[in-house]
Amino acid sequence: MQAENRFQQQWNNYISISAESGVRTRKLTQWLISWGVSIQGLVYALVVMIGAPLVIEGEMTTGAIVAASLLSSRMIAPMTTLCGVLARWQQVKAAKEGLDSIMQLLVENSRDESKVHCAVLYGHYQFRGAAFRYHSEESAIALKIAQLEIHPGERVALLGRNGAGKSTLLQAMVGGMELVEGELRLDNLSLAHIDMADVRRNVALMTQHARLFFGTLPDNLTLGAPRANDAEIFAALDVCGAAVFVKKLALGLDHPVMEGGIGLSGGQRQSILLARMLLRDPNIVLLDEPTAFLDEHTEREFIQRLAGWLSGRTLVVATHRVAVLELVERVIVLQEGQLVMDAPKAQALSTVRDRNRPQEGKNEKPSA
């Protein structure tokens, strides 16, 4: 990308601003302290200058001038300390403003709100006149769902062009979107009223932007399942087709992972991310392009193994890959942030083919 110069300049600017601010603060602090010390010395000198002639003339004793000089120094000393306190107060004031801005940010669970705790969530989703937008008052409506119901144990595919709203719908199903109007219920409870800790426990969302973190393979795989043992880890890796390449690594499970998964191929990263999701053992699985980086052979094996693992679980998957549709029995088509089709898989695919045939006929050139 050749963006090194740009980010280097930004970094230098931030460092320069921070350094200049620190220098100005230190200068102000030193100036105030020096000013206080100077005043203290000046007062002492004035006492001596005024008192010495009086002592010579006999109008004041030597003890009196010594006492006056000591008392003047003691009186001015708090002023010197006060200058340092004022300088510190400026730093405290800036820190307080920063903390106040942080404390005013939105929190997941407000103290004034009482959330509903659910022992288990099964995946009964109900949308009624629901409209969603991103968490910003200025953002436009990103998704509108007039009527949609997904039953526990159903396997549903989300289809549509890029930007149709598939990823947005998945985000809304985990509470990641702001509900502007209408209703979104999960297991007959408003999603907004369910404790998000319970949602995260039973709902697993793997987005297109899921990341690996610096550490070892187990460090990444067990983020959501800290008690998982090696056998469970390899079982999850086997479902995702990653067990073979992990066993070939020199360090096996102890193989180091760089930030973002640097050093691993796109398919290897995606396999590990899928295994991390499987280890959580969720009841509701939301996948966004889960096989985008997998080769056809690995994708086919993954789909076959995942089909058995999904038994009794609710699946909603957004995809452009035809092979992934083997996992589902129902298809939802989105277009420009709205639901335009909801039908069984065979009926939906037949309808899509029928719609595409006239367009294909127009594009065909007549034979000579």
mmCIF file of N, CA and C in Angstrom, residues 23-84:
data_model
loop_
_atom_site.group_PDB
_atom_site.id
_atom_site.type_symbol
_atom_site.label_atom_id
_atom_site.label_comp_id
_atom_site.label_asym_id
_atom_site.label_seq_id
_atom_site.Cartn_x
_atom_site.Cartn_y
_atom_site.Cartn_z
ATOM 1 N N VAL A 23 6.250 19.824 27.454
ATOM 2 C CA VAL A 23 7.257 20.873 27.671
ATOM 3 C C VAL A 23 6.607 22.131 28.229
ATOM 4 N N ARG A 24 5.440 22.517 27.661
ATOM 5 C CA ARG A 24 4.752 23.717 28.155
ATOM 6 C C ARG A 24 4.325 23.550 29.611
ATOM 7 N N THR A 25 3.852 22.357 29.942
ATOM 8 C CA THR A 25 3.432 22.109 31.329
ATOM 9 C C THR A 25 4.615 22.206 32.286
ATOM 10 N N ARG A 26 5.732 21.579 31.896
ATOM 11 C CA ARG A 26 6.916 21.635 32.757
ATOM 12 C C ARG A 26 7.444 23.058 32.888
ATOM 13 N N LYS A 27 7.420 23.815 31.782
ATOM 14 C CA LYS A 27 7.869 25.208 31.844
ATOM 15 C C LYS A 27 7.002 26.027 32.796
ATOM 16 N N LEU A 28 5.684 25.831 32.704
ATOM 17 C CA LEU A 28 4.776 26.565 33.586
ATOM 18 C C LEU A 28 5.022 26.200 35.043
ATOM 19 N N THR A 29 5.201 24.894 35.295
ATOM 20 C CA THR A 29 5.452 24.453 36.671
ATOM 21 C C THR A 29 6.741 25.058 37.217
ATOM 22 N N GLN A 30 7.795 24.978 36.424
ATOM 23 C CA GLN A 30 9.080 25.519 36.871
ATOM 24 C C GLN A 30 9.018 27.035 37.050
ATOM 25 N N TRP A 31 8.271 27.699 36.151
ATOM 26 C CA TRP A 31 8.170 29.158 36.256
ATOM 27 C C TRP A 31 7.452 29.563 37.539
ATOM 28 N N LEU A 32 6.382 28.864 37.859
ATOM 29 C CA LEU A 32 5.644 29.188 39.079
ATOM 30 C C LEU A 32 6.487 28.937 40.325
ATOM 31 N N ILE A 33 7.207 27.808 40.324
ATOM 32 C CA ILE A 33 8.059 27.510 41.483
ATOM 33 C C ILE A 33 9.186 28.539 41.594
ATOM 34 N N SER A 34 9.799 28.859 40.446
ATOM 35 C CA SER A 34 10.886 29.855 40.458
ATOM 36 C C SER A 34 10.372 31.220 40.899
ATOM 37 N N TRP A 35 9.157 31.549 40.457
ATOM 38 C CA TRP A 35 8.571 32.842 40.843
ATOM 39 C C TRP A 35 8.360 32.900 42.351
ATOM 40 N N GLY A 36 7.883 31.812 42.922
ATOM 41 C CA GLY A 36 7.676 31.772 44.366
ATOM 42 C C GLY A 36 8.983 31.896 45.134
ATOM 43 N N VAL A 37 10.013 31.168 44.664
ATOM 44 C CA VAL A 37 11.322 31.244 45.325
ATOM 45 C C VAL A 37 11.902 32.650 45.211
ATOM 46 N N SER A 38 11.720 33.255 44.019
ATOM 47 C CA SER A 38 12.241 34.614 43.815
ATOM 48 C C SER A 38 11.558 35.614 44.739
ATOM 49 N N ILE A 39 10.244 35.492 44.871
ATOM 50 C CA ILE A 39 9.511 36.389 45.775
ATOM 51 C C ILE A 39 9.999 36.216 47.208
ATOM 52 N N GLN A 40 10.214 34.951 47.579
ATOM 53 C CA GLN A 40 10.695 34.686 48.938
ATOM 54 C C GLN A 40 12.056 35.341 49.177
ATOM 55 N N GLY A 41 12.966 35.202 48.209
ATOM 56 C CA GLY A 41 14.282 35.834 48.341
ATOM 57 C C GLY A 41 14.201 37.345 48.325
ATOM 58 N N LEU A 42 13.296 37.877 47.463
ATOM 59 C CA LEU A 42 13.152 39.330 47.372
ATOM 60 C C LEU A 42 12.638 39.922 48.685
ATOM 61 N N VAL A 43 11.663 39.271 49.303
ATOM 62 C CA VAL A 43 11.128 39.746 50.585
ATOM 63 C C VAL A 43 12.217 39.721 51.654
ATOM 64 N N TYR A 44 13.000 38.642 51.669
ATOM 65 C CA TYR A 44 14.088 38.548 52.649
ATOM 66 C C TYR A 44 15.087 39.685 52.452
ATOM 67 N N ALA A 45 15.421 39.962 51.176
ATOM 68 C CA ALA A 45 16.372 41.043 50.893
ATOM 69 C C ALA A 45 15.806 42.395 51.300
ATOM 70 N N LEU A 46 14.517 42.613 51.045
ATOM 71 C CA LEU A 46 13.900 43.890 51.415
ATOM 72 C C LEU A 46 13.903 44.093 52.926
ATOM 73 N N VAL A 47 13.632 43.010 53.666
ATOM 74 C CA VAL A 47 13.641 43.115 55.131
ATOM 75 C C VAL A 47 15.031 43.521 55.617
ATOM 76 N N VAL A 48 16.056 42.891 55.039
ATOM 77 C CA VAL A 48 17.427 43.218 55.452
ATOM 78 C C VAL A 48 17.796 44.641 55.047
ATOM 79 N N MET A 49 17.401 45.033 53.793
ATOM 80 C CA MET A 49 17.745 46.377 53.310
ATOM 81 C C MET A 49 17.078 47.463 54.153
ATOM 82 N N ILE A 50 15.846 47.217 54.532
ATOM 83 C CA ILE A 50 15.127 48.229 55.328
ATOM 84 C C ILE A 50 15.547 48.175 56.792
ATOM 85 N N GLY A 51 15.794 46.973 57.294
ATOM 86 C CA GLY A 51 16.095 46.831 58.722
ATOM 87 C C GLY A 51 17.520 47.193 59.091
ATOM 88 N N ALA A 52 18.470 46.969 58.187
ATOM 89 C CA ALA A 52 19.882 47.236 58.512
ATOM 90 C C ALA A 52 20.126 48.690 58.908
ATOM 91 N N PRO A 53 19.642 49.688 58.126
ATOM 92 C CA PRO A 53 19.845 51.083 58.548
ATOM 93 C C PRO A 53 19.204 51.375 59.900
ATOM 94 N N LEU A 54 18.056 50.742 60.161
ATOM 95 C CA LEU A 54 17.392 50.976 61.445
ATOM 96 C C LEU A 54 18.218 50.419 62.596
ATOM 97 N N VAL A 55 18.869 49.272 62.359
ATOM 98 C CA VAL A 55 19.738 48.700 63.395
ATOM 99 C C VAL A 55 20.936 49.607 63.642
ATOM 100 N N ILE A 56 21.505 50.146 62.545
ATOM 101 C CA ILE A 56 22.669 51.037 62.674
ATOM 102 C C ILE A 56 22.308 52.290 63.454
ATOM 103 N N GLU A 57 21.090 52.794 63.187
ATOM 104 C CA GLU A 57 20.654 54.017 63.877
ATOM 105 C C GLU A 57 20.169 53.736 65.288
ATOM 106 N N GLY A 58 20.073 52.436 65.636
ATOM 107 C CA GLY A 58 19.654 52.084 66.978
ATOM 108 C C GLY A 58 18.164 52.048 67.175
ATOM 109 N N GLU A 59 17.399 52.176 66.099
ATOM 110 C CA GLU A 59 15.939 52.137 66.232
ATOM 111 C C GLU A 59 15.404 50.697 66.271
ATOM 112 N N MET A 60 16.232 49.738 65.929
ATOM 113 C CA MET A 60 15.810 48.328 65.926
ATOM 114 C C MET A 60 16.993 47.479 66.370
ATOM 115 N N THR A 61 16.702 46.453 67.123
ATOM 116 C CA THR A 61 17.770 45.565 67.588
ATOM 117 C C THR A 61 18.107 44.532 66.510
ATOM 118 N N THR A 62 19.274 43.939 66.658
ATOM 119 C CA THR A 62 19.682 42.885 65.707
ATOM 120 C C THR A 62 18.739 41.688 65.789
ATOM 121 N N GLY A 63 18.318 41.338 66.980
ATOM 122 C CA GLY A 63 17.375 40.225 67.142
ATOM 123 C C GLY A 63 16.065 40.479 66.437
ATOM 124 N N ALA A 64 15.617 41.742 66.452
ATOM 125 C CA ALA A 64 14.350 42.073 65.799
ATOM 126 C C ALA A 64 14.435 41.874 64.293
ATOM 127 N N ILE A 65 15.546 42.312 63.689
ATOM 128 C CA ILE A 65 15.666 42.163 62.232
ATOM 129 C C ILE A 65 15.820 40.697 61.844
ATOM 130 N N VAL A 66 16.534 39.933 62.697
ATOM 131 C CA VAL A 66 16.644 38.486 62.417
ATOM 132 C C VAL A 66 15.273 37.827 62.503
ATOM 133 N N ALA A 67 14.514 38.193 63.527
ATOM 134 C CA ALA A 67 13.165 37.630 63.679
ATOM 135 C C ALA A 67 12.272 38.032 62.512
ATOM 136 N N ALA A 68 12.377 39.301 62.088
ATOM 137 C CA ALA A 68 11.561 39.776 60.967
ATOM 138 C C ALA A 68 11.901 39.033 59.683
ATOM 139 N N SER A 69 13.192 38.789 59.441
ATOM 140 C CA SER A 69 13.592 38.074 58.221
ATOM 141 C C SER A 69 13.095 36.634 58.239
ATOM 142 N N LEU A 70 13.183 35.994 59.422
ATOM 143 C CA LEU A 70 12.690 34.612 59.526
ATOM 144 C C LEU A 70 11.179 34.535 59.332
ATOM 145 N N LEU A 71 10.471 35.472 59.966
ATOM 146 C CA LEU A 71 9.011 35.466 59.841
ATOM 147 C C LEU A 71 8.570 35.752 58.411
ATOM 148 N N SER A 72 9.265 36.652 57.728
ATOM 149 C CA SER A 72 8.899 36.962 56.338
ATOM 150 C C SER A 72 9.093 35.749 55.437
ATOM 151 N N SER A 73 10.198 35.018 55.683
ATOM 152 C CA SER A 73 10.437 33.802 54.890
ATOM 153 C C SER A 73 9.355 32.766 55.151
ATOM 154 N N ARG A 74 8.972 32.622 56.431
ATOM 155 C CA ARG A 74 7.922 31.661 56.776
ATOM 156 C C ARG A 74 6.579 32.072 56.173
ATOM 157 N N MET A 75 6.335 33.361 56.080
ATOM 158 C CA MET A 75 5.061 33.827 55.511
ATOM 159 C C MET A 75 5.000 33.598 54.004
ATOM 160 N N ILE A 76 6.138 33.752 53.320
ATOM 161 C CA ILE A 76 6.162 33.606 51.863
ATOM 162 C C ILE A 76 6.271 32.139 51.439
ATOM 163 N N ALA A 77 6.789 31.272 52.309
ATOM 164 C CA ALA A 77 6.976 29.852 51.954
ATOM 165 C C ALA A 77 5.688 29.184 51.468
ATOM 166 N N PRO A 78 4.526 29.394 52.130
ATOM 167 C CA PRO A 78 3.287 28.785 51.614
ATOM 168 C C PRO A 78 2.942 29.239 50.198
ATOM 169 N N MET A 79 3.324 30.471 49.838
ATOM 170 C CA MET A 79 3.055 30.952 48.486
ATOM 171 C C MET A 79 3.843 30.139 47.464
ATOM 172 N N THR A 80 5.090 29.800 47.811
ATOM 173 C CA THR A 80 5.895 28.958 46.920
ATOM 174 C C THR A 80 5.248 27.585 46.750
ATOM 175 N N THR A 81 4.793 27.028 47.855
ATOM 176 C CA THR A 81 4.115 25.725 47.789
ATOM 177 C C THR A 81 2.832 25.820 46.975
ATOM 178 N N LEU A 82 2.108 26.946 47.150
ATOM 179 C CA LEU A 82 0.856 27.139 46.423
ATOM 180 C C LEU A 82 1.086 27.174 44.919
ATOM 181 N N CYS A 83 2.202 27.734 44.485
ATOM 182 C CA CYS A 83 2.512 27.772 43.049
ATOM 183 C C CYS A 83 2.660 26.358 42.492
ATOM 184 N N GLY A 84 3.349 25.502 43.258
ATOM 185 C CA GLY A 84 3.478 24.112 42.822
ATOM 186 C C GLY A 84 2.146 23.396 42.801
#
